[in-house]
XYZ file of N, CA and C in Angstrom:
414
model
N 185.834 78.466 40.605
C 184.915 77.558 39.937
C 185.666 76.271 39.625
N 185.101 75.272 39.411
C 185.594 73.738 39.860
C 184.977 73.287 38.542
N 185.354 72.589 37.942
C 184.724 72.094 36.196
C 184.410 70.603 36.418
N 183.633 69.771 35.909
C 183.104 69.015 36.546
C 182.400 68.139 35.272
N 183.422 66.678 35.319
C 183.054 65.877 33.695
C 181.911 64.948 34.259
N 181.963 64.381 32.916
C 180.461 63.478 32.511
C 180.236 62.388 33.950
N 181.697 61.750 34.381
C 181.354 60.739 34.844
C 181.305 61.048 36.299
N 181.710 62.126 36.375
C 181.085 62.833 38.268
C 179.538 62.964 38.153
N 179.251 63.628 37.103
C 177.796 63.790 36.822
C 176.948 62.563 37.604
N 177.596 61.414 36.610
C 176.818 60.232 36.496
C 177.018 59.391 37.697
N 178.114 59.506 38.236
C 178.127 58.671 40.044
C 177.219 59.818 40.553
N 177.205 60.674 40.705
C 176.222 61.644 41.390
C 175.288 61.473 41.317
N 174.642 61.316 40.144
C 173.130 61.382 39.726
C 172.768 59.836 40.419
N 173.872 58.493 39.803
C 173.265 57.340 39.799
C 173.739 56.693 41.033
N 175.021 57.372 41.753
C 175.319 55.991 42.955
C 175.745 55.004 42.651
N 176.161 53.963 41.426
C 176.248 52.856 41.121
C 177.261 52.295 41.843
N 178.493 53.117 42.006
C 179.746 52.888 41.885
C 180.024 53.537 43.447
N 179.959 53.000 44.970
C 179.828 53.464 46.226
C 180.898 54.337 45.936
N 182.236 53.964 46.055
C 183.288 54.825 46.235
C 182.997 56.272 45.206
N 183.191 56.213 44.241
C 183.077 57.236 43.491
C 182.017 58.017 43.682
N 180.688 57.539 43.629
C 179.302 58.017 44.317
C 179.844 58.901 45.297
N 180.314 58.283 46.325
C 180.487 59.412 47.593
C 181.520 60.092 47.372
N 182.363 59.973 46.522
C 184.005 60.975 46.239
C 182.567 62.742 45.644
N 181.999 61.812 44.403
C 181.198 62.864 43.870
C 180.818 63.531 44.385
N 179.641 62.786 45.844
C 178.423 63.936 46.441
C 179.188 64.802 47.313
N 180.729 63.805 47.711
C 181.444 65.239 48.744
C 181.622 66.325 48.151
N 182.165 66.009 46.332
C 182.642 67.344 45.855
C 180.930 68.132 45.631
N 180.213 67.637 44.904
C 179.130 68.429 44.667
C 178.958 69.385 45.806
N 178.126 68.351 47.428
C 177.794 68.953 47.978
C 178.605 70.186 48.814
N 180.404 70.065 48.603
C 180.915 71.112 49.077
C 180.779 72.376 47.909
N 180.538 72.533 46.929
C 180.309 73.728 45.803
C 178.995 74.757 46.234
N 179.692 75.626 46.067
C 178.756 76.790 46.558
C 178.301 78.078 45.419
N 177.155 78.875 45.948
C 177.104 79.650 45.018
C 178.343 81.036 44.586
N 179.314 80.926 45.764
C 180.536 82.177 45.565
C 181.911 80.811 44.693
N 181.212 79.487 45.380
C 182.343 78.711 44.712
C 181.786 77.153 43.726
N 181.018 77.848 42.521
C 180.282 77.069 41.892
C 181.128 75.906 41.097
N 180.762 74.496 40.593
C 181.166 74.099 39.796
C 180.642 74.242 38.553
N 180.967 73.458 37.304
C 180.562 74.284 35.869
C 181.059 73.218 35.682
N 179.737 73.050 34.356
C 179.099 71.886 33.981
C 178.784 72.357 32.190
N 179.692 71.530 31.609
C 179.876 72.539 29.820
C 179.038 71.992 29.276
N 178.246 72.255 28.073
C 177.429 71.548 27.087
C 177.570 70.269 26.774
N 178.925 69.709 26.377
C 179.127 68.416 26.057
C 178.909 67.770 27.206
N 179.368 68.024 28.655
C 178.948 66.884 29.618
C 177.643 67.135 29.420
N 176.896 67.818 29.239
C 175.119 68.001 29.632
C 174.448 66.653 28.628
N 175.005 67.095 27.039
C 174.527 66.221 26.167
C 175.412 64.631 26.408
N 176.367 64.636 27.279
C 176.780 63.304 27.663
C 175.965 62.737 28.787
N 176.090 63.178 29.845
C 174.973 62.899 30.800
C 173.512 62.200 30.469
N 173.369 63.134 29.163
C 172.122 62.422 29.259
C 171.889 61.360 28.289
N 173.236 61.028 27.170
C 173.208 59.979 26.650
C 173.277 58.846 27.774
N 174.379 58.805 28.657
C 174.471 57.922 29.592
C 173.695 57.473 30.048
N 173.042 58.029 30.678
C 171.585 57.972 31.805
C 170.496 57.150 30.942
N 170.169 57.372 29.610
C 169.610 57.153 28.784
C 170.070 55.518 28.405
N 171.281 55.121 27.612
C 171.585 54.487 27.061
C 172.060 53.384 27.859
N 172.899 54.146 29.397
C 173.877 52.790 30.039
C 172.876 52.353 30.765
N 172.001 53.534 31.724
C 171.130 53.497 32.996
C 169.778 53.381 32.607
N 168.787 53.201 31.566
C 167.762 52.699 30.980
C 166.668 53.965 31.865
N 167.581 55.156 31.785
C 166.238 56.201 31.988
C 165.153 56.486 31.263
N 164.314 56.765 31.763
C 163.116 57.343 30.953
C 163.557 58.643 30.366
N 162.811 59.196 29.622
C 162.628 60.470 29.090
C 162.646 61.534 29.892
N 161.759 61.040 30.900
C 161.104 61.893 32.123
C 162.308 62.457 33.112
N 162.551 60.816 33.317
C 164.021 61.147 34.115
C 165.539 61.711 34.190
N 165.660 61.210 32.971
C 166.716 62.478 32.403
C 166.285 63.954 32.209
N 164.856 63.843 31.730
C 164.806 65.755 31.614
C 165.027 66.255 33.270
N 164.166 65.304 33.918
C 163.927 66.041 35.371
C 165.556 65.710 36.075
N 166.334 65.172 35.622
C 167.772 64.956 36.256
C 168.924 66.124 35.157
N 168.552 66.755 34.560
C 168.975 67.718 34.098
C 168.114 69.242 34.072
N 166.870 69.585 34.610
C 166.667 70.523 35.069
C 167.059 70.625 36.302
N 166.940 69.463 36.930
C 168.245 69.772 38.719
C 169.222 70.295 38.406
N 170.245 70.224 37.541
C 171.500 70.560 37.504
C 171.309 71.982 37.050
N 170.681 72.498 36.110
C 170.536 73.663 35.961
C 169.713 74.441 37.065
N 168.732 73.814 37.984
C 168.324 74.771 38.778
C 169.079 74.912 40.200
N 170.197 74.209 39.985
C 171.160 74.130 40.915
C 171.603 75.527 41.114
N 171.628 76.320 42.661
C 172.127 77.819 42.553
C 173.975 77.082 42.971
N 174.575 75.911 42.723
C 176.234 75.836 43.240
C 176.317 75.117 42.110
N 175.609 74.961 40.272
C 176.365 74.508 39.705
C 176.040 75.490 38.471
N 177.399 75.938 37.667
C 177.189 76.666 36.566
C 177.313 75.996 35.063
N 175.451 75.698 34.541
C 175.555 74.477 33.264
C 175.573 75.680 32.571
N 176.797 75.602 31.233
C 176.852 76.273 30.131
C 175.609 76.462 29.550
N 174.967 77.797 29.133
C 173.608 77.659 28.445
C 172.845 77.249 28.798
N 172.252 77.147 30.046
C 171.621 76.680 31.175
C 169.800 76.679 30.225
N 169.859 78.050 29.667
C 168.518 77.923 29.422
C 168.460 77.252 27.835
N 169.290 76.962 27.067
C 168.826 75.700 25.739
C 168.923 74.542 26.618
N 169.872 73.774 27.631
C 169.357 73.031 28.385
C 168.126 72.527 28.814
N 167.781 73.670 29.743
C 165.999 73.892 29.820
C 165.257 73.216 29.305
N 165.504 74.135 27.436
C 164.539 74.212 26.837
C 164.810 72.853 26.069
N 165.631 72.345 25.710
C 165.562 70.878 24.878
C 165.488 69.984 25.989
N 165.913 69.903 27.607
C 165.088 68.985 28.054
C 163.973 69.254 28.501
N 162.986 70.036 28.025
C 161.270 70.404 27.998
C 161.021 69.704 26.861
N 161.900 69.607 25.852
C 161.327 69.043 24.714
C 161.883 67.156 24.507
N 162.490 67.516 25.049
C 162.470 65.796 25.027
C 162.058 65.247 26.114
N 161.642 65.913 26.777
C 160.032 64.814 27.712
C 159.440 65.001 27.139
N 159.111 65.664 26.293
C 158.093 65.227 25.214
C 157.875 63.948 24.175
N 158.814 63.820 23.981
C 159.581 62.664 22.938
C 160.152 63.067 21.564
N 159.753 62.338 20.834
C 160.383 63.157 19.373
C 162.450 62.807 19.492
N 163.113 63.999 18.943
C 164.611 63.531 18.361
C 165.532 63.426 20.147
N 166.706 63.136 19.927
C 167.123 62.908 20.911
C 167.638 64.052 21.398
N 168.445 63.644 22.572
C 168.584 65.384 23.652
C 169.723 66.126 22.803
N 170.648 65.442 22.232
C 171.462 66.003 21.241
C 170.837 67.345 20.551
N 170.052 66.377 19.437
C 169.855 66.844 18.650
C 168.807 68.309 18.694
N 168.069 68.069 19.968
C 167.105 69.291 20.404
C 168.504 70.436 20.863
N 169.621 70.419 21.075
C 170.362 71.262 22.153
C 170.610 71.607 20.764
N 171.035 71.600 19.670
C 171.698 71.803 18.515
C 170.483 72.564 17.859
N 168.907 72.016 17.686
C 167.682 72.767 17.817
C 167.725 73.993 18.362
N 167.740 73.881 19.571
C 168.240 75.022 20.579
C 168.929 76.146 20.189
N 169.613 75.673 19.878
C 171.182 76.642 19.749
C 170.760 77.609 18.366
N 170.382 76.667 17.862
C 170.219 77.656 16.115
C 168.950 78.398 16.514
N 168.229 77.712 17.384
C 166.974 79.239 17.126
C 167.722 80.043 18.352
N 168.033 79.792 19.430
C 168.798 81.185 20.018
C 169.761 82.019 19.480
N 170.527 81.626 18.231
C 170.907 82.333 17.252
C 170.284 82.917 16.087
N 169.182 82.862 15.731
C 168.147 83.397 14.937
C 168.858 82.400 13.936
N 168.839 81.610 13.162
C 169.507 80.603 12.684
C 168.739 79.622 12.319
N 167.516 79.878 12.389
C 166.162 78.593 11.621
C 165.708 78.976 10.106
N 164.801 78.065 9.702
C 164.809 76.445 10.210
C 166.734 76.198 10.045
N 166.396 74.568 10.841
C 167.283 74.476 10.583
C 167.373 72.983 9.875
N 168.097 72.911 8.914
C 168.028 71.918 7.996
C 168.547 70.153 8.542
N 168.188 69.478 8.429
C 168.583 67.921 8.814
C 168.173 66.959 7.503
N 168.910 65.764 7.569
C 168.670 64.771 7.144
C 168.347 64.335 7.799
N 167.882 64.160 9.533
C 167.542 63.422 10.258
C 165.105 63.501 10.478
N 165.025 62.356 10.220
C 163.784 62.340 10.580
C 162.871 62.752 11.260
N 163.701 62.590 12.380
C 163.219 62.625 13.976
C 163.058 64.035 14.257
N 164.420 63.969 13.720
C 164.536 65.704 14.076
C 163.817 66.844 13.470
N 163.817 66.566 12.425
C 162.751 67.241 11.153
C 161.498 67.397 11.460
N 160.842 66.345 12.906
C 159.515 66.261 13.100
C 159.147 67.427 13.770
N 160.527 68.176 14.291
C 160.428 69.130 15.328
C 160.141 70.818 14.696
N 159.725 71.568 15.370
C 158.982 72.746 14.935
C 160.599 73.726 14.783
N 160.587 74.247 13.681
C 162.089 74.559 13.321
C 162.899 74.100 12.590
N 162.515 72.702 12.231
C 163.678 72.055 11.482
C 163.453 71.257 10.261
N 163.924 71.836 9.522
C 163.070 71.378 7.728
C 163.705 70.123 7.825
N 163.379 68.434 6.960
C 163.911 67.351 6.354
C 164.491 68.028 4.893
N 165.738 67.345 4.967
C 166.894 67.426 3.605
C 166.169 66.130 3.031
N 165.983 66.551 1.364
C 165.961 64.766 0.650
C 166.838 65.362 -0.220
N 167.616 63.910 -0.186
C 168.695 63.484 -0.923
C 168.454 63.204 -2.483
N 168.624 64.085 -3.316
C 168.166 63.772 -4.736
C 168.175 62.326 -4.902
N 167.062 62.097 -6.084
C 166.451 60.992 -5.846
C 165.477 59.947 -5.085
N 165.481 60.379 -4.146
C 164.755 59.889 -2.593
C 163.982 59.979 -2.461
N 162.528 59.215 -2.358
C 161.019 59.046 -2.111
C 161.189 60.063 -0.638
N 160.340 60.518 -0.257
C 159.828 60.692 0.779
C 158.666 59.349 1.331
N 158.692 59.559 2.763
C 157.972 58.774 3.466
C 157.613 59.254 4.350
């Protein structure tokens, strides 16, 4: 198995960069299912900040550029199925891909709700809003 960081991901996915682009798709496309590469949580939730933030993806496009990687039978994404399932939920919209994988994680651990100060995130089914003594709600 061959381990495989954020920024192979991202010449792969995006091409921007010719040389590297094609260094990438050689390695990708030589990985097989007896000789997979593996693809850890943090590149997953990096990937898709990138794609997002540098490469002005949609929602759409990052979920559907990270269910490729998981339905990939020559690449092995850590936790393939909270993957999945927080990018199902952020084509939806609502908190960011982060924060759904961290969503994720606590209900596949029986581990809900799960508590945030974050808004966004709070909007999501599972996850109570923290107020900060003193603090209006809004």
């Amino acid at each position: 198995m061959t381990a495989l960081d954020t920024n192979v991901i991202v010449r792969y996915l995006v091409g921007d960069n010719a040389e590297q682009a094609e260094a990438a798709r050689a390695l990708l496309d030589g990985l097989t299912p007896s000789n997979p590469g593996f693809i850890c949580r943090e590149v997953v939730v990096e990937v898709a900040w990138v794609l997002e933030r540098s490469y002005r993806f949609t929602r759409t496009r990052v979920a559907e550029a990270l269910m490729d990687l998981t339905a990939s039978d020559s690449l092995v994404v850590e936790n393939s199925d909270d993957v999945a399932a927080a990018a199902y939920r952020y084509r939806q919209g609502g908190a960011g891909f982060s924060d759904l994988m961290i969503l994720t994680a606590a209900e596949r651990a029986g581990a809900t709700p799960l508590y945030t100060f974050d808004r966004r995130l709070a909007r999501m089914q599972g996850a109570i809003l923290m107020e900060s003594p003193g603090s209006t709600s809004s």
